N, CA, C and O atoms as CSV, one atom per row, in Angstrom:
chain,resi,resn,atom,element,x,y,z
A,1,UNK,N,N,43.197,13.621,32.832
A,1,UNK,CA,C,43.314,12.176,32.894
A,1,UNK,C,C,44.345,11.708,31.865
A,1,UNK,O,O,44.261,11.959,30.663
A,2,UNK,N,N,45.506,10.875,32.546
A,2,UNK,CA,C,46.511,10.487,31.542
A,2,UNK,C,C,45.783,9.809,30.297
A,2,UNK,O,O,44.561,9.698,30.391
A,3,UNK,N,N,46.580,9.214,28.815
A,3,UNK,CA,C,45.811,8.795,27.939
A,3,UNK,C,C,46.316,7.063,28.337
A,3,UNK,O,O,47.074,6.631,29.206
A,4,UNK,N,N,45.583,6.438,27.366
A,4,UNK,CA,C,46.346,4.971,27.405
A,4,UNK,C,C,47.520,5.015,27.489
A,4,UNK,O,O,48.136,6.076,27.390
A,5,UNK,N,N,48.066,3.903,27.683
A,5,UNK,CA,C,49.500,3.620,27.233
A,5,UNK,C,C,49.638,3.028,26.015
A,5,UNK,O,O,50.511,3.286,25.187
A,6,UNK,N,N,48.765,2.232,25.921
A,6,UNK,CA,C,48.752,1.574,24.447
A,6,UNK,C,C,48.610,1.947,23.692
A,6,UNK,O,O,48.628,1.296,22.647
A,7,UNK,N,N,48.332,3.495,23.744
A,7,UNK,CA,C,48.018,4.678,22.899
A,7,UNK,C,C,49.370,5.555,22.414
A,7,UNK,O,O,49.625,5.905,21.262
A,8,UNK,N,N,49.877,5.717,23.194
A,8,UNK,CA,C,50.976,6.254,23.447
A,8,UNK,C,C,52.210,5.572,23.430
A,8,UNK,O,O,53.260,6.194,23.270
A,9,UNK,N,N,52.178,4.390,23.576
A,9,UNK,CA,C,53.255,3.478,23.174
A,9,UNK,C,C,54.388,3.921,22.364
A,9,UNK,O,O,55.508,4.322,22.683
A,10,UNK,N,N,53.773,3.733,21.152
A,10,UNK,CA,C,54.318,4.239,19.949
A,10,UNK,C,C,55.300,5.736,20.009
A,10,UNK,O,O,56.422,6.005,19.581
A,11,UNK,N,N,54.447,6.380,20.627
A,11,UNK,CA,C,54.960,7.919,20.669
A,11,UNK,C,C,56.149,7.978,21.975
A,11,UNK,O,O,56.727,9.025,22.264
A,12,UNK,N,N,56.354,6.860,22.584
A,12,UNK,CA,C,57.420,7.277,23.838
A,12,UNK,C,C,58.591,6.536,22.980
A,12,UNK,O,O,59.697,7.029,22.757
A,13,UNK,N,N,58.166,5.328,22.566
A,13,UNK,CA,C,59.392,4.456,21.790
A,13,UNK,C,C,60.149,5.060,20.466
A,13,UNK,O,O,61.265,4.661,20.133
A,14,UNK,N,N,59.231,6.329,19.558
A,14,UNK,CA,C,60.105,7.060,18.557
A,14,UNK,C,C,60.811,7.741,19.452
A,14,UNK,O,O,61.242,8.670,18.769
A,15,UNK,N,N,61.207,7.891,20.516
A,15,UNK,CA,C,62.106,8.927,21.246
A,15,UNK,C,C,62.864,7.900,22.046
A,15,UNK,O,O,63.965,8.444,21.971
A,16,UNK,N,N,63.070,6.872,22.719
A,16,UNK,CA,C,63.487,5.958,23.133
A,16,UNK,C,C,64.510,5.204,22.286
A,16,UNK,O,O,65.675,5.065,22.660
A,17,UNK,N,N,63.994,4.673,21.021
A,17,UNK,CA,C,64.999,4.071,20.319
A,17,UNK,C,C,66.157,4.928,19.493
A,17,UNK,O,O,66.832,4.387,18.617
A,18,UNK,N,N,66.266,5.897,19.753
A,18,UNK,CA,C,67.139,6.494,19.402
A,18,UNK,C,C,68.380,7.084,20.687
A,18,UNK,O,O,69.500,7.489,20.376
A,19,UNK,N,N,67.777,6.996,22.348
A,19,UNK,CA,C,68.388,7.060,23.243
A,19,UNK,C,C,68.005,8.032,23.846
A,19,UNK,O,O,68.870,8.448,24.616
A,20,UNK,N,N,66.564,8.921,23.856
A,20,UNK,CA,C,66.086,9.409,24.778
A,20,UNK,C,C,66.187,8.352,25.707
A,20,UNK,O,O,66.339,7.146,25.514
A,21,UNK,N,N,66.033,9.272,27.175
A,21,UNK,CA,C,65.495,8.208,28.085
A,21,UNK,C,C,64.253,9.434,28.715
A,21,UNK,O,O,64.195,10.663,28.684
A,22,UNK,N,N,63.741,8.805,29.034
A,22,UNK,CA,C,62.111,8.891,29.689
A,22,UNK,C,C,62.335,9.258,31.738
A,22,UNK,O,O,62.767,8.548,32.646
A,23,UNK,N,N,61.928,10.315,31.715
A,23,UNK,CA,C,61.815,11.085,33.293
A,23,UNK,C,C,59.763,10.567,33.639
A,23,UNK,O,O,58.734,11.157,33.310
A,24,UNK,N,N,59.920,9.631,34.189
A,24,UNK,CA,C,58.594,9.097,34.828
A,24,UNK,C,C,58.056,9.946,36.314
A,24,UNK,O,O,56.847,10.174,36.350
A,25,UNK,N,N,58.716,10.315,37.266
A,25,UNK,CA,C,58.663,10.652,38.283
A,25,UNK,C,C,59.413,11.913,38.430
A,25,UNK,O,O,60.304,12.359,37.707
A,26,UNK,N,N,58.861,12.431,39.553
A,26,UNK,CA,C,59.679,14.087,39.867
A,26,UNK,C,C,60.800,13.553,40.566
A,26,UNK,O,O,61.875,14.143,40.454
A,27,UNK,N,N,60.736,12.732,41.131
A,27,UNK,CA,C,62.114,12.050,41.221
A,27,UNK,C,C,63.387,12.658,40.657
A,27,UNK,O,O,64.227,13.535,40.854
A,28,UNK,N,N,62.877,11.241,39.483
A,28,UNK,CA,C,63.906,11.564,38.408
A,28,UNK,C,C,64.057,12.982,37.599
A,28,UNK,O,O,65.156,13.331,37.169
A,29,UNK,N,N,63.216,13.547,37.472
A,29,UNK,CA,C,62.862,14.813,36.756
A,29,UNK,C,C,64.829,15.315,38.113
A,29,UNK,O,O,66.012,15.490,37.820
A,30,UNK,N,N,64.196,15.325,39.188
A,30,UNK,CA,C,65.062,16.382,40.058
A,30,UNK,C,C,66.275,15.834,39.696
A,30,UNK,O,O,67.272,16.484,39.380
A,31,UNK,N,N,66.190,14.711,39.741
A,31,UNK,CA,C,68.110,14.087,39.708
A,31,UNK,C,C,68.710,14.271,38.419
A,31,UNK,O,O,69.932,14.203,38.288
A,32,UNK,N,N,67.596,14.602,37.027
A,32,UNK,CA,C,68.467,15.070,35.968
A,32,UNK,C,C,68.908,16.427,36.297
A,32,UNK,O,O,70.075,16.780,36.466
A,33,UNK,N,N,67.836,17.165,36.371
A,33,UNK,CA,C,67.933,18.921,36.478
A,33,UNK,C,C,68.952,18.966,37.548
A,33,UNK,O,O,69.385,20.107,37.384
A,34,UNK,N,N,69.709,18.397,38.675
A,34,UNK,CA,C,70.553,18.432,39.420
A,34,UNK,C,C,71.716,18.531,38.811
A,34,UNK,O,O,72.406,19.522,39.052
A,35,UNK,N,N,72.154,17.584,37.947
A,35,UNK,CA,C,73.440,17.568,37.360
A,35,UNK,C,C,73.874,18.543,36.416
A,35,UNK,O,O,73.082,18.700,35.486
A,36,UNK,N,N,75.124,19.391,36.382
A,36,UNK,CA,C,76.241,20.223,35.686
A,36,UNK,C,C,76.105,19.228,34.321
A,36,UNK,O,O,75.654,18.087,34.217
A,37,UNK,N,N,76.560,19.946,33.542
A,37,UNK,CA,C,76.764,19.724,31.951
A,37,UNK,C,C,75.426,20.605,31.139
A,37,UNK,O,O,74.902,21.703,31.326
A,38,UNK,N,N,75.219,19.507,30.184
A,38,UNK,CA,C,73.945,20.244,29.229
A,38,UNK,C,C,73.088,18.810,29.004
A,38,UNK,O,O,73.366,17.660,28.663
A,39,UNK,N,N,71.646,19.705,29.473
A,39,UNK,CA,C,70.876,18.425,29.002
A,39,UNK,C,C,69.909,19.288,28.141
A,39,UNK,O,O,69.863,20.505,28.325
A,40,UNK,N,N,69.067,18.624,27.122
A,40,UNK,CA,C,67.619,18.552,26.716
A,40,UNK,C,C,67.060,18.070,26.964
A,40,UNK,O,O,67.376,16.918,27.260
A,41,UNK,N,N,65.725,18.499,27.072
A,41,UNK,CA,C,64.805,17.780,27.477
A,41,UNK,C,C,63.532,18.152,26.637
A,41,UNK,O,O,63.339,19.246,26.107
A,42,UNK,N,N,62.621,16.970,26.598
A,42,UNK,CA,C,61.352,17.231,25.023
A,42,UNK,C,C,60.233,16.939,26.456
A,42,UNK,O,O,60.186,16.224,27.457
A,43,UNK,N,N,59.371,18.083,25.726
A,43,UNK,CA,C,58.530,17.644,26.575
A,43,UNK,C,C,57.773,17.059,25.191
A,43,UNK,O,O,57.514,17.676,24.158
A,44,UNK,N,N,57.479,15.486,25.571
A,44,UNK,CA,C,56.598,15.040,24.083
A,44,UNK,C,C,54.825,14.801,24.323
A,44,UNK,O,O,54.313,14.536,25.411
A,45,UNK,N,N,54.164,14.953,23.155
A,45,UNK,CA,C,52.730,14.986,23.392
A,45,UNK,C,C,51.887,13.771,22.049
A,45,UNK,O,O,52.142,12.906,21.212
A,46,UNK,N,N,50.832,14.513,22.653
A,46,UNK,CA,C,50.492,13.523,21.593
A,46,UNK,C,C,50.340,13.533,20.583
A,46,UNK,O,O,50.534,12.669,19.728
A,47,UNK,N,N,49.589,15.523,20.479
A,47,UNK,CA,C,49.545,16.186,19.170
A,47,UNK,C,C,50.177,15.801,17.835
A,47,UNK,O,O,51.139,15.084,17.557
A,48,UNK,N,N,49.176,16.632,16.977
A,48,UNK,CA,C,49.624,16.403,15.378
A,48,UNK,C,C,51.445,17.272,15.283
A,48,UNK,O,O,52.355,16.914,14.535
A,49,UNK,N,N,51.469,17.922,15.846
A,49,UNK,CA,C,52.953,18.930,15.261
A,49,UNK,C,C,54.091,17.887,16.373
A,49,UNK,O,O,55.161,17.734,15.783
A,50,UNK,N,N,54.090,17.218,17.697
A,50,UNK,CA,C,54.758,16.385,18.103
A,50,UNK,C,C,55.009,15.057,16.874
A,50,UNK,O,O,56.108,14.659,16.486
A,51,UNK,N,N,53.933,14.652,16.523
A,51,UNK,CA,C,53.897,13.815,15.991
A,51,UNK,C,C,54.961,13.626,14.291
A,51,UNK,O,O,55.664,12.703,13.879
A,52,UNK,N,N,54.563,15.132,13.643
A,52,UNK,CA,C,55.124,14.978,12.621
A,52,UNK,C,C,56.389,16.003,12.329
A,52,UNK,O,O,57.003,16.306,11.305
A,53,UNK,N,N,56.487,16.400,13.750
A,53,UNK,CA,C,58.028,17.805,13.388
A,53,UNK,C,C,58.735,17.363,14.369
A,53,UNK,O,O,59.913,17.060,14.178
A,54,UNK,N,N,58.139,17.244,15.624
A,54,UNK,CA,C,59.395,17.755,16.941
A,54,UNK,C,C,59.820,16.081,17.204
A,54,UNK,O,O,61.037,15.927,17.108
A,55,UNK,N,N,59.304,15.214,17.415
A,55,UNK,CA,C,59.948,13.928,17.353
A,55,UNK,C,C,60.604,13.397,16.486
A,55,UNK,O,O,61.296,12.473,16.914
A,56,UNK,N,N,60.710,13.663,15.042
A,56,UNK,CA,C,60.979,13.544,13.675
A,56,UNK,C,C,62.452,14.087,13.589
A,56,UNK,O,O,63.449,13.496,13.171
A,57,UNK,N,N,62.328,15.469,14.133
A,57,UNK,CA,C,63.226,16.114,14.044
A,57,UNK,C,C,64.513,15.875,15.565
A,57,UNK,O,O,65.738,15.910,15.447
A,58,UNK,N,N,63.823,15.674,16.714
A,58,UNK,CA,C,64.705,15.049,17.298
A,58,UNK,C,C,65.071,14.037,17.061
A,58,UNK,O,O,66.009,13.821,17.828
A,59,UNK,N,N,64.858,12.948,16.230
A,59,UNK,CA,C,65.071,11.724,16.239
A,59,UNK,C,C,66.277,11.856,15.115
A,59,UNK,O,O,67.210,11.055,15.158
A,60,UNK,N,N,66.209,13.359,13.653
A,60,UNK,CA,C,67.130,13.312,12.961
A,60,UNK,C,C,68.713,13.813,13.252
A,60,UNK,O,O,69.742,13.668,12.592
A,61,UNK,N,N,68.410,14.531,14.663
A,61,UNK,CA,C,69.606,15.054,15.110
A,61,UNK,C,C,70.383,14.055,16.438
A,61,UNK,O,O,71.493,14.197,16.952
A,62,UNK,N,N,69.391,13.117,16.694
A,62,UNK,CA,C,70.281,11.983,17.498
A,62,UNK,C,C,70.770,10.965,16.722
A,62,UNK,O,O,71.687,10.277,17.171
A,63,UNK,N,N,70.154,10.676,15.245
A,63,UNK,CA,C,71.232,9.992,15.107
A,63,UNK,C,C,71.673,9.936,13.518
A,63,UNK,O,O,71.696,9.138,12.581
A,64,UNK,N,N,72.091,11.639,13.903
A,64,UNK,CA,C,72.881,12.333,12.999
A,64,UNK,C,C,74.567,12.132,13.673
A,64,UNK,O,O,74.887,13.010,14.475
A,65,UNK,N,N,75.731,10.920,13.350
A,65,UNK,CA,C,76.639,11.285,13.927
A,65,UNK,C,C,77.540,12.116,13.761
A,65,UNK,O,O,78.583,11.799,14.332
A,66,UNK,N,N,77.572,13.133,13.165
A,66,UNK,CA,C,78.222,14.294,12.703
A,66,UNK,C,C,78.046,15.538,14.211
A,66,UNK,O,O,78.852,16.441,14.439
A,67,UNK,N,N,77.014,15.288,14.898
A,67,UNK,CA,C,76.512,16.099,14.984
A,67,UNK,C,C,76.635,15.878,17.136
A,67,UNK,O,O,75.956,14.985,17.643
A,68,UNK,N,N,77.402,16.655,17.922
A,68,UNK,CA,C,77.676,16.857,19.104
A,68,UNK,C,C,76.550,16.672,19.693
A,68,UNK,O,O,75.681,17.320,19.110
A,69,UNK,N,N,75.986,15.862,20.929
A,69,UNK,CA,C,74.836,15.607,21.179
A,69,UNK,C,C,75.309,15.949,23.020
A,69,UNK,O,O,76.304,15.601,23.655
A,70,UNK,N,N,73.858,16.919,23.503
A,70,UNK,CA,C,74.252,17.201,24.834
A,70,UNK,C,C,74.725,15.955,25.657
A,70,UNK,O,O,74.976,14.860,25.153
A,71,UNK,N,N,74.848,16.388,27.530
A,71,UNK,CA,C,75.350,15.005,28.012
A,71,UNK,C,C,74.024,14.374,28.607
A,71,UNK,O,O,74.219,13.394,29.327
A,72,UNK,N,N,72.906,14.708,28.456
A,72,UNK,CA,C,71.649,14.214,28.823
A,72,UNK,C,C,70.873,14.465,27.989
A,72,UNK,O,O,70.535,15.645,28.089
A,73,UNK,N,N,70.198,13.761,26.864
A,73,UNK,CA,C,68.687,13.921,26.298
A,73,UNK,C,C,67.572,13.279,27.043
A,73,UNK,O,O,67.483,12.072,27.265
A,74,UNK,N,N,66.910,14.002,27.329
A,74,UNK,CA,C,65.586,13.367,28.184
A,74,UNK,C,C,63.923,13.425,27.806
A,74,UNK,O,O,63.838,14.091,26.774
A,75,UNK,N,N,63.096,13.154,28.075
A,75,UNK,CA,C,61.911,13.293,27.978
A,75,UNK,C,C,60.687,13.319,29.265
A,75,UNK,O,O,60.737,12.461,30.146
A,76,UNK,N,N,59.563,14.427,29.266
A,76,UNK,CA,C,58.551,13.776,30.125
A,76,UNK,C,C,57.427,13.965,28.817
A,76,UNK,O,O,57.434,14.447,27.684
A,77,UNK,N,N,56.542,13.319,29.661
A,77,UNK,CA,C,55.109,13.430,28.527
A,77,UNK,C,C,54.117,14.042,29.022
A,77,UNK,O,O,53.674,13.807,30.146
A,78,UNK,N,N,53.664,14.893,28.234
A,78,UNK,CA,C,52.866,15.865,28.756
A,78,UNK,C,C,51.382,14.764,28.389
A,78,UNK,O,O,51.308,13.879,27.537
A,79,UNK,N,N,50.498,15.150,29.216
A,79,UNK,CA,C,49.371,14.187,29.395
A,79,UNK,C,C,49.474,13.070,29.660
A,79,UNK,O,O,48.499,12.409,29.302
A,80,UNK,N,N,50.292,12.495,30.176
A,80,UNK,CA,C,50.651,10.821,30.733
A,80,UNK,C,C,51.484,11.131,31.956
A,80,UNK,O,O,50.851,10.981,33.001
A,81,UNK,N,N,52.457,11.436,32.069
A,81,UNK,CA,C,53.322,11.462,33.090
A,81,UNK,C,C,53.229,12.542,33.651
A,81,UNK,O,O,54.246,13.234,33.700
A,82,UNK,N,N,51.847,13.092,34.323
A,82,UNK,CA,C,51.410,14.334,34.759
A,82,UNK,C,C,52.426,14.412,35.857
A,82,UNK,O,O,53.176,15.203,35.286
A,83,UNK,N,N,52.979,14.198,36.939
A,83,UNK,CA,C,53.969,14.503,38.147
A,83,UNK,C,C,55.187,14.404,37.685
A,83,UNK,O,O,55.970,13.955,38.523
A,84,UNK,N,N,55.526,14.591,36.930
A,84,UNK,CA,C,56.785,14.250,36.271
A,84,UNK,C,C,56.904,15.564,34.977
A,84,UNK,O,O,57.942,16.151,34.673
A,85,UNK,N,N,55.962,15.716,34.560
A,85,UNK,CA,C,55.740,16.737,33.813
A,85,UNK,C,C,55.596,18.322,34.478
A,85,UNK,O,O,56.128,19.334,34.021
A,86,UNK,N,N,54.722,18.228,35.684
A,86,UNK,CA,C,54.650,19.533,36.565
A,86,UNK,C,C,56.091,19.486,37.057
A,86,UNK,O,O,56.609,20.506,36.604
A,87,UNK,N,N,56.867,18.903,37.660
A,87,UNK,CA,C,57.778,19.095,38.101
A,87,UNK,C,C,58.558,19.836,36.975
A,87,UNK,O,O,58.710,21.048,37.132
A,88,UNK,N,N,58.973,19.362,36.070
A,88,UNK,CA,C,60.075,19.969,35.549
A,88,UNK,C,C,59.169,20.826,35.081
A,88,UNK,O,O,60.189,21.414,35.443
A,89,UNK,N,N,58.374,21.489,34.679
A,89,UNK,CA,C,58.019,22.890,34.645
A,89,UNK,C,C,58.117,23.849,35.464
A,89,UNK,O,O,58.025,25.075,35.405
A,90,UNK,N,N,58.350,22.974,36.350
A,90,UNK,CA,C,58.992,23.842,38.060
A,90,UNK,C,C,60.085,24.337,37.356
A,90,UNK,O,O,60.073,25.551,37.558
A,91,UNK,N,N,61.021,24.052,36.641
A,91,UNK,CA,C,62.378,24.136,36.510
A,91,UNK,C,C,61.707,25.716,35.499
A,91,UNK,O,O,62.155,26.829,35.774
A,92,UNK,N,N,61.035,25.599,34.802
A,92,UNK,CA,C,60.656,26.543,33.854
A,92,UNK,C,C,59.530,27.528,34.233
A,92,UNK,O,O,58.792,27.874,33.311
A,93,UNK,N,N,59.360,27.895,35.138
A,93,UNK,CA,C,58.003,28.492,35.731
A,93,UNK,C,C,57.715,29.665,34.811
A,93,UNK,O,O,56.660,29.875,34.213
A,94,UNK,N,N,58.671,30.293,34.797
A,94,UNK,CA,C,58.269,31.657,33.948
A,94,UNK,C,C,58.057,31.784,32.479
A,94,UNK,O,O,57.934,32.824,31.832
A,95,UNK,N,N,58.029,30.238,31.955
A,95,UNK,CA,C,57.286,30.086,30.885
A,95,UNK,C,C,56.239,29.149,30.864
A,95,UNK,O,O,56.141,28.146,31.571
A,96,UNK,N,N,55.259,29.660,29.769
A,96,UNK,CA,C,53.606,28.980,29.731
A,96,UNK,C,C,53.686,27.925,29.222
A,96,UNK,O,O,54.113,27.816,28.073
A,97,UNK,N,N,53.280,26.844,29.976
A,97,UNK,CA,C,53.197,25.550,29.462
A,97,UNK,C,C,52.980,25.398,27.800
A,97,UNK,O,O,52.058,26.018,27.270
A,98,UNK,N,N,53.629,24.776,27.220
A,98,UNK,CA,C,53.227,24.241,25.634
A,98,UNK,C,C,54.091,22.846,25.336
A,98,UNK,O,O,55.309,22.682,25.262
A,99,UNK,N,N,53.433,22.286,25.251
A,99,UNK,CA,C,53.874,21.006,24.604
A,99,UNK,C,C,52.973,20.416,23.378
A,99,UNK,O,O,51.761,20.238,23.506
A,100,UNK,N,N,53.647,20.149,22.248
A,100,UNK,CA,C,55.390,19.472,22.627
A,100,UNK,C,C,56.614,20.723,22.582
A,100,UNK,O,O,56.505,21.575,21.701
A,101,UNK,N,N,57.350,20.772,23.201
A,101,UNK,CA,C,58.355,21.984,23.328
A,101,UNK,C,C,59.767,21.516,23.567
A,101,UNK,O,O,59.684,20.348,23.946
A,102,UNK,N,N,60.554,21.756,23.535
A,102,UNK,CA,C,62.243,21.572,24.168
A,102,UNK,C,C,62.781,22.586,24.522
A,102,UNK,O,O,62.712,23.750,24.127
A,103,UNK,N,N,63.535,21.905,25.590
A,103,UNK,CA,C,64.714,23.348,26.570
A,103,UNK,C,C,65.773,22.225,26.356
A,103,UNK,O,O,65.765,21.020,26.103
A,104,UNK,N,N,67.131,23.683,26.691
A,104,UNK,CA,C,68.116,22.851,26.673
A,104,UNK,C,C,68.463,24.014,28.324
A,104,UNK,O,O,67.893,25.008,28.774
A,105,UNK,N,N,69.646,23.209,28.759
A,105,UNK,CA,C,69.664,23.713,29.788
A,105,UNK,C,C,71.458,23.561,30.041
A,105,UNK,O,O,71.938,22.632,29.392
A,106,UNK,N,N,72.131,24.094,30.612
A,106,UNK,CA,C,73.577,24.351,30.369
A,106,UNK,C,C,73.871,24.619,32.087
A,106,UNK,O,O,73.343,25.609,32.595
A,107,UNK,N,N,74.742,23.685,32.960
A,107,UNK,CA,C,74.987,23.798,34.219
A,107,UNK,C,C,73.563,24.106,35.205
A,107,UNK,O,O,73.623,24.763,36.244
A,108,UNK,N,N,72.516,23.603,34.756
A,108,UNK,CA,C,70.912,24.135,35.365
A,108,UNK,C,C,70.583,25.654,35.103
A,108,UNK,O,O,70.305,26.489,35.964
A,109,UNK,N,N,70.666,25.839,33.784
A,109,UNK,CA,C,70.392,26.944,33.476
A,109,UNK,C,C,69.826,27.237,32.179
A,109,UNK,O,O,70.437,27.176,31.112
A,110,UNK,N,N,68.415,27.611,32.371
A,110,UNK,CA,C,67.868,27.595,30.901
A,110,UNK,C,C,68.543,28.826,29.576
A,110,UNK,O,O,68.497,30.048,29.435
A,111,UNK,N,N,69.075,27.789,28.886
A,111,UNK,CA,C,69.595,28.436,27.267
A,111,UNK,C,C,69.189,28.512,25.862
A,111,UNK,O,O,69.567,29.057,24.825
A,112,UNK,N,N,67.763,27.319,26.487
A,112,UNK,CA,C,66.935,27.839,25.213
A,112,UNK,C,C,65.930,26.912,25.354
A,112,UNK,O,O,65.929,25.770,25.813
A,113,UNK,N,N,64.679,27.932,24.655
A,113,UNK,CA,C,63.479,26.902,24.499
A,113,UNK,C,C,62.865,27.106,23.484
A,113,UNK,O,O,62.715,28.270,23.114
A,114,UNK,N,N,62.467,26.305,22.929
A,114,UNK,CA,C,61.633,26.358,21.505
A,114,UNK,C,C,59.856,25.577,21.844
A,114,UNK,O,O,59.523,24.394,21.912
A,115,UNK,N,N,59.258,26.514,21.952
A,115,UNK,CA,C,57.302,26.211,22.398
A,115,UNK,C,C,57.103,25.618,21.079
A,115,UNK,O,O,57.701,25.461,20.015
A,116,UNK,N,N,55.664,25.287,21.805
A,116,UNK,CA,C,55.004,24.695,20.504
A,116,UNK,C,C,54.878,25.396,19.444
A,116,UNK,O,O,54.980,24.832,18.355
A,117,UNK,N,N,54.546,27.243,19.546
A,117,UNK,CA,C,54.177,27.625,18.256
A,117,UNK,C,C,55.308,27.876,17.569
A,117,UNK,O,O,55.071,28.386,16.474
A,118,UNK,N,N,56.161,27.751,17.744
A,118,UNK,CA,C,57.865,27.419,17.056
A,118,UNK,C,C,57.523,26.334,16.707
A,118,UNK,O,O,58.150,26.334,15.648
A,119,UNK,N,N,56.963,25.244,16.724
A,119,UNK,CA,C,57.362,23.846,16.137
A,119,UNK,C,C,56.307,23.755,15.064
A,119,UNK,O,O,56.548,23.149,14.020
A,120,UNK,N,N,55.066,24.376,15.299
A,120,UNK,CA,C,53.821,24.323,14.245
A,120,UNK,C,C,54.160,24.675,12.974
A,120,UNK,O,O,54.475,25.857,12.842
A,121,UNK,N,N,54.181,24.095,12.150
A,121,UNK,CA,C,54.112,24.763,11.062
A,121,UNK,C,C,55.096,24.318,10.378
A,121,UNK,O,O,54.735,24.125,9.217
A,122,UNK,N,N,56.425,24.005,10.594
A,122,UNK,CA,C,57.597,23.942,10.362
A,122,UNK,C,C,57.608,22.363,9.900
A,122,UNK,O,O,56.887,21.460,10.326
A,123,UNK,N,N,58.545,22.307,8.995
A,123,UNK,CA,C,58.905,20.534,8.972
A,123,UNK,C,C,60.220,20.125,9.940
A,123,UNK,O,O,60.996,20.928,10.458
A,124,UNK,N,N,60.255,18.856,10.028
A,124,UNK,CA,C,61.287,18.356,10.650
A,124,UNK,C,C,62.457,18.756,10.601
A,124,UNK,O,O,63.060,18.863,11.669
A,125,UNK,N,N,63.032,19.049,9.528
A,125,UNK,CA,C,64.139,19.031,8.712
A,125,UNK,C,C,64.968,20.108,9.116
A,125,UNK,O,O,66.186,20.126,9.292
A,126,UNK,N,N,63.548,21.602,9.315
A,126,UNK,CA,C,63.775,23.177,9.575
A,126,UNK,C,C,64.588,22.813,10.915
A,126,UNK,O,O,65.757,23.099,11.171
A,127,UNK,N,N,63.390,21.899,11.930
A,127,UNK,CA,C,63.855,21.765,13.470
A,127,UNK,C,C,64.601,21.174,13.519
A,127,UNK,O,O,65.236,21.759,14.397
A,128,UNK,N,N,65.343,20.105,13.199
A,128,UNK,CA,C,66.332,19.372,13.203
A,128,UNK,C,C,67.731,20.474,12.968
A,128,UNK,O,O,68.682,20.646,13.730
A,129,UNK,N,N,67.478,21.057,11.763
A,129,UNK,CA,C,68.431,22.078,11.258
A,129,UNK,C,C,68.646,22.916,12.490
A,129,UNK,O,O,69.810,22.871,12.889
A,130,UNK,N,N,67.724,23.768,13.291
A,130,UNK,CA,C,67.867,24.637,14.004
A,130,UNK,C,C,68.182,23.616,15.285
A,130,UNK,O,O,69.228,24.091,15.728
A,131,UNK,N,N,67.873,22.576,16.042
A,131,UNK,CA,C,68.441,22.703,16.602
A,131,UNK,C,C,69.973,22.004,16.672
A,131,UNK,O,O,70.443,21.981,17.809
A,132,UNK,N,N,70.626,21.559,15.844
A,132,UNK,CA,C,72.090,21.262,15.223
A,132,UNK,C,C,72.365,22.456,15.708
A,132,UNK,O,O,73.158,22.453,16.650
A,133,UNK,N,N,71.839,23.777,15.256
A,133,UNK,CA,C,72.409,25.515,15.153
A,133,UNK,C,C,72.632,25.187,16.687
A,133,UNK,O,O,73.798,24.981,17.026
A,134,UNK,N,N,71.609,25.113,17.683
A,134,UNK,CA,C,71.552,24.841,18.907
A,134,UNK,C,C,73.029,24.169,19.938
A,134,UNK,O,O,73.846,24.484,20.803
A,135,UNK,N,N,72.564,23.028,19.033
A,135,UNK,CA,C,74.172,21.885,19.896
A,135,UNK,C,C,75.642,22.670,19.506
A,135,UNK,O,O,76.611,22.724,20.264
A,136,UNK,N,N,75.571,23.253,18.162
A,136,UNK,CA,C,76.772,23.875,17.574
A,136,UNK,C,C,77.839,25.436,18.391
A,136,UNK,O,O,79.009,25.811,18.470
A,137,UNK,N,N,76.295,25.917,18.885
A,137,UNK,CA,C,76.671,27.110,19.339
A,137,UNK,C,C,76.823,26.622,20.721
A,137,UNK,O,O,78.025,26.734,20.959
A,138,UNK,N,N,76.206,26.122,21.792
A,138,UNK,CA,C,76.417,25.826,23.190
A,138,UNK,C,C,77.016,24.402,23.307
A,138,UNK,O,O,77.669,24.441,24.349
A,139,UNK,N,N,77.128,23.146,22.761
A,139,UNK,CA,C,77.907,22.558,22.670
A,139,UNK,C,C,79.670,22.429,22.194
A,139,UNK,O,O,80.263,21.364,22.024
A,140,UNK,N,N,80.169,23.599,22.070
A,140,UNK,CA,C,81.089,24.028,21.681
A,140,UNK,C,C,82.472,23.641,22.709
A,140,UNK,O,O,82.522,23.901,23.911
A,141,UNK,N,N,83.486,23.005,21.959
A,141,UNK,CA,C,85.233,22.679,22.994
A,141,UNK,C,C,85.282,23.985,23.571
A,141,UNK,O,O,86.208,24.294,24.321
């Protein structure tokens, strides 16, 4: 059962005001994963390690302007936007659901993912750092 929204509010808008945009529907899920270039995508939750690493830390590398940003950042929410969330795990089948997590994906092709137990533990700063390493090496002229 999805959670509130009013609950969750908070947690879609730290990823929003920085220029995530939000995949609601498999819809949309398909029409990002369709397009050539490089996107990320967060899957965000509600959890304690979403809360204080992986949003934190995406939020320090979007608006870090030093720093090459793919041509799509996106989001679904895991426990709220359940059809929207299965779908793009379609895109990822052969890995086990964990959220909060990020893939990046290069011409529809997965190039990297970092699960939740990569994000546990860690501060923002580590993830932010690593994934800069991320945009640096596959975002490259």
């Amino acid at each position: 059962m999805p959670y509130s929204p009013l609950l969750i509010k908070p947690f879609r808008d730290e990823l929003m005001d920085v220029g995530v945009k939000e995949l609601l529907t498999p819809e949309e899920v398909d029409k990002i994963m369709a397009q050539d270039g490089t996107t990320l995508v967060v899957i965000n939750s509600v959890c304690g390690c979403a809360a204080g690493m992986a949003r934190p830390a995406i939020r320090m590398v979007m608006e870090n302007a030093g720093v090459k940003k793919p041509d799509r950042v996106v989001s679904v929410f895991a426990g709220q936007d359940l059809e929207a969330t299965a779908r793009f795990r379609n895109y990822i089948a052969d890995i086990p659901p964990s959220s909060p997590s990020i893939a990046m994906f290069k011409d529809r092709e997965l190039i990297y993912f970092l699960p939740k137990h990569r994000i546990e533990g860690r501060d923002a700063h580590a993830l932010a750092e690593e994934l800069t390493g991320v945009f640096e090496e596959f975002l490259a002229v």
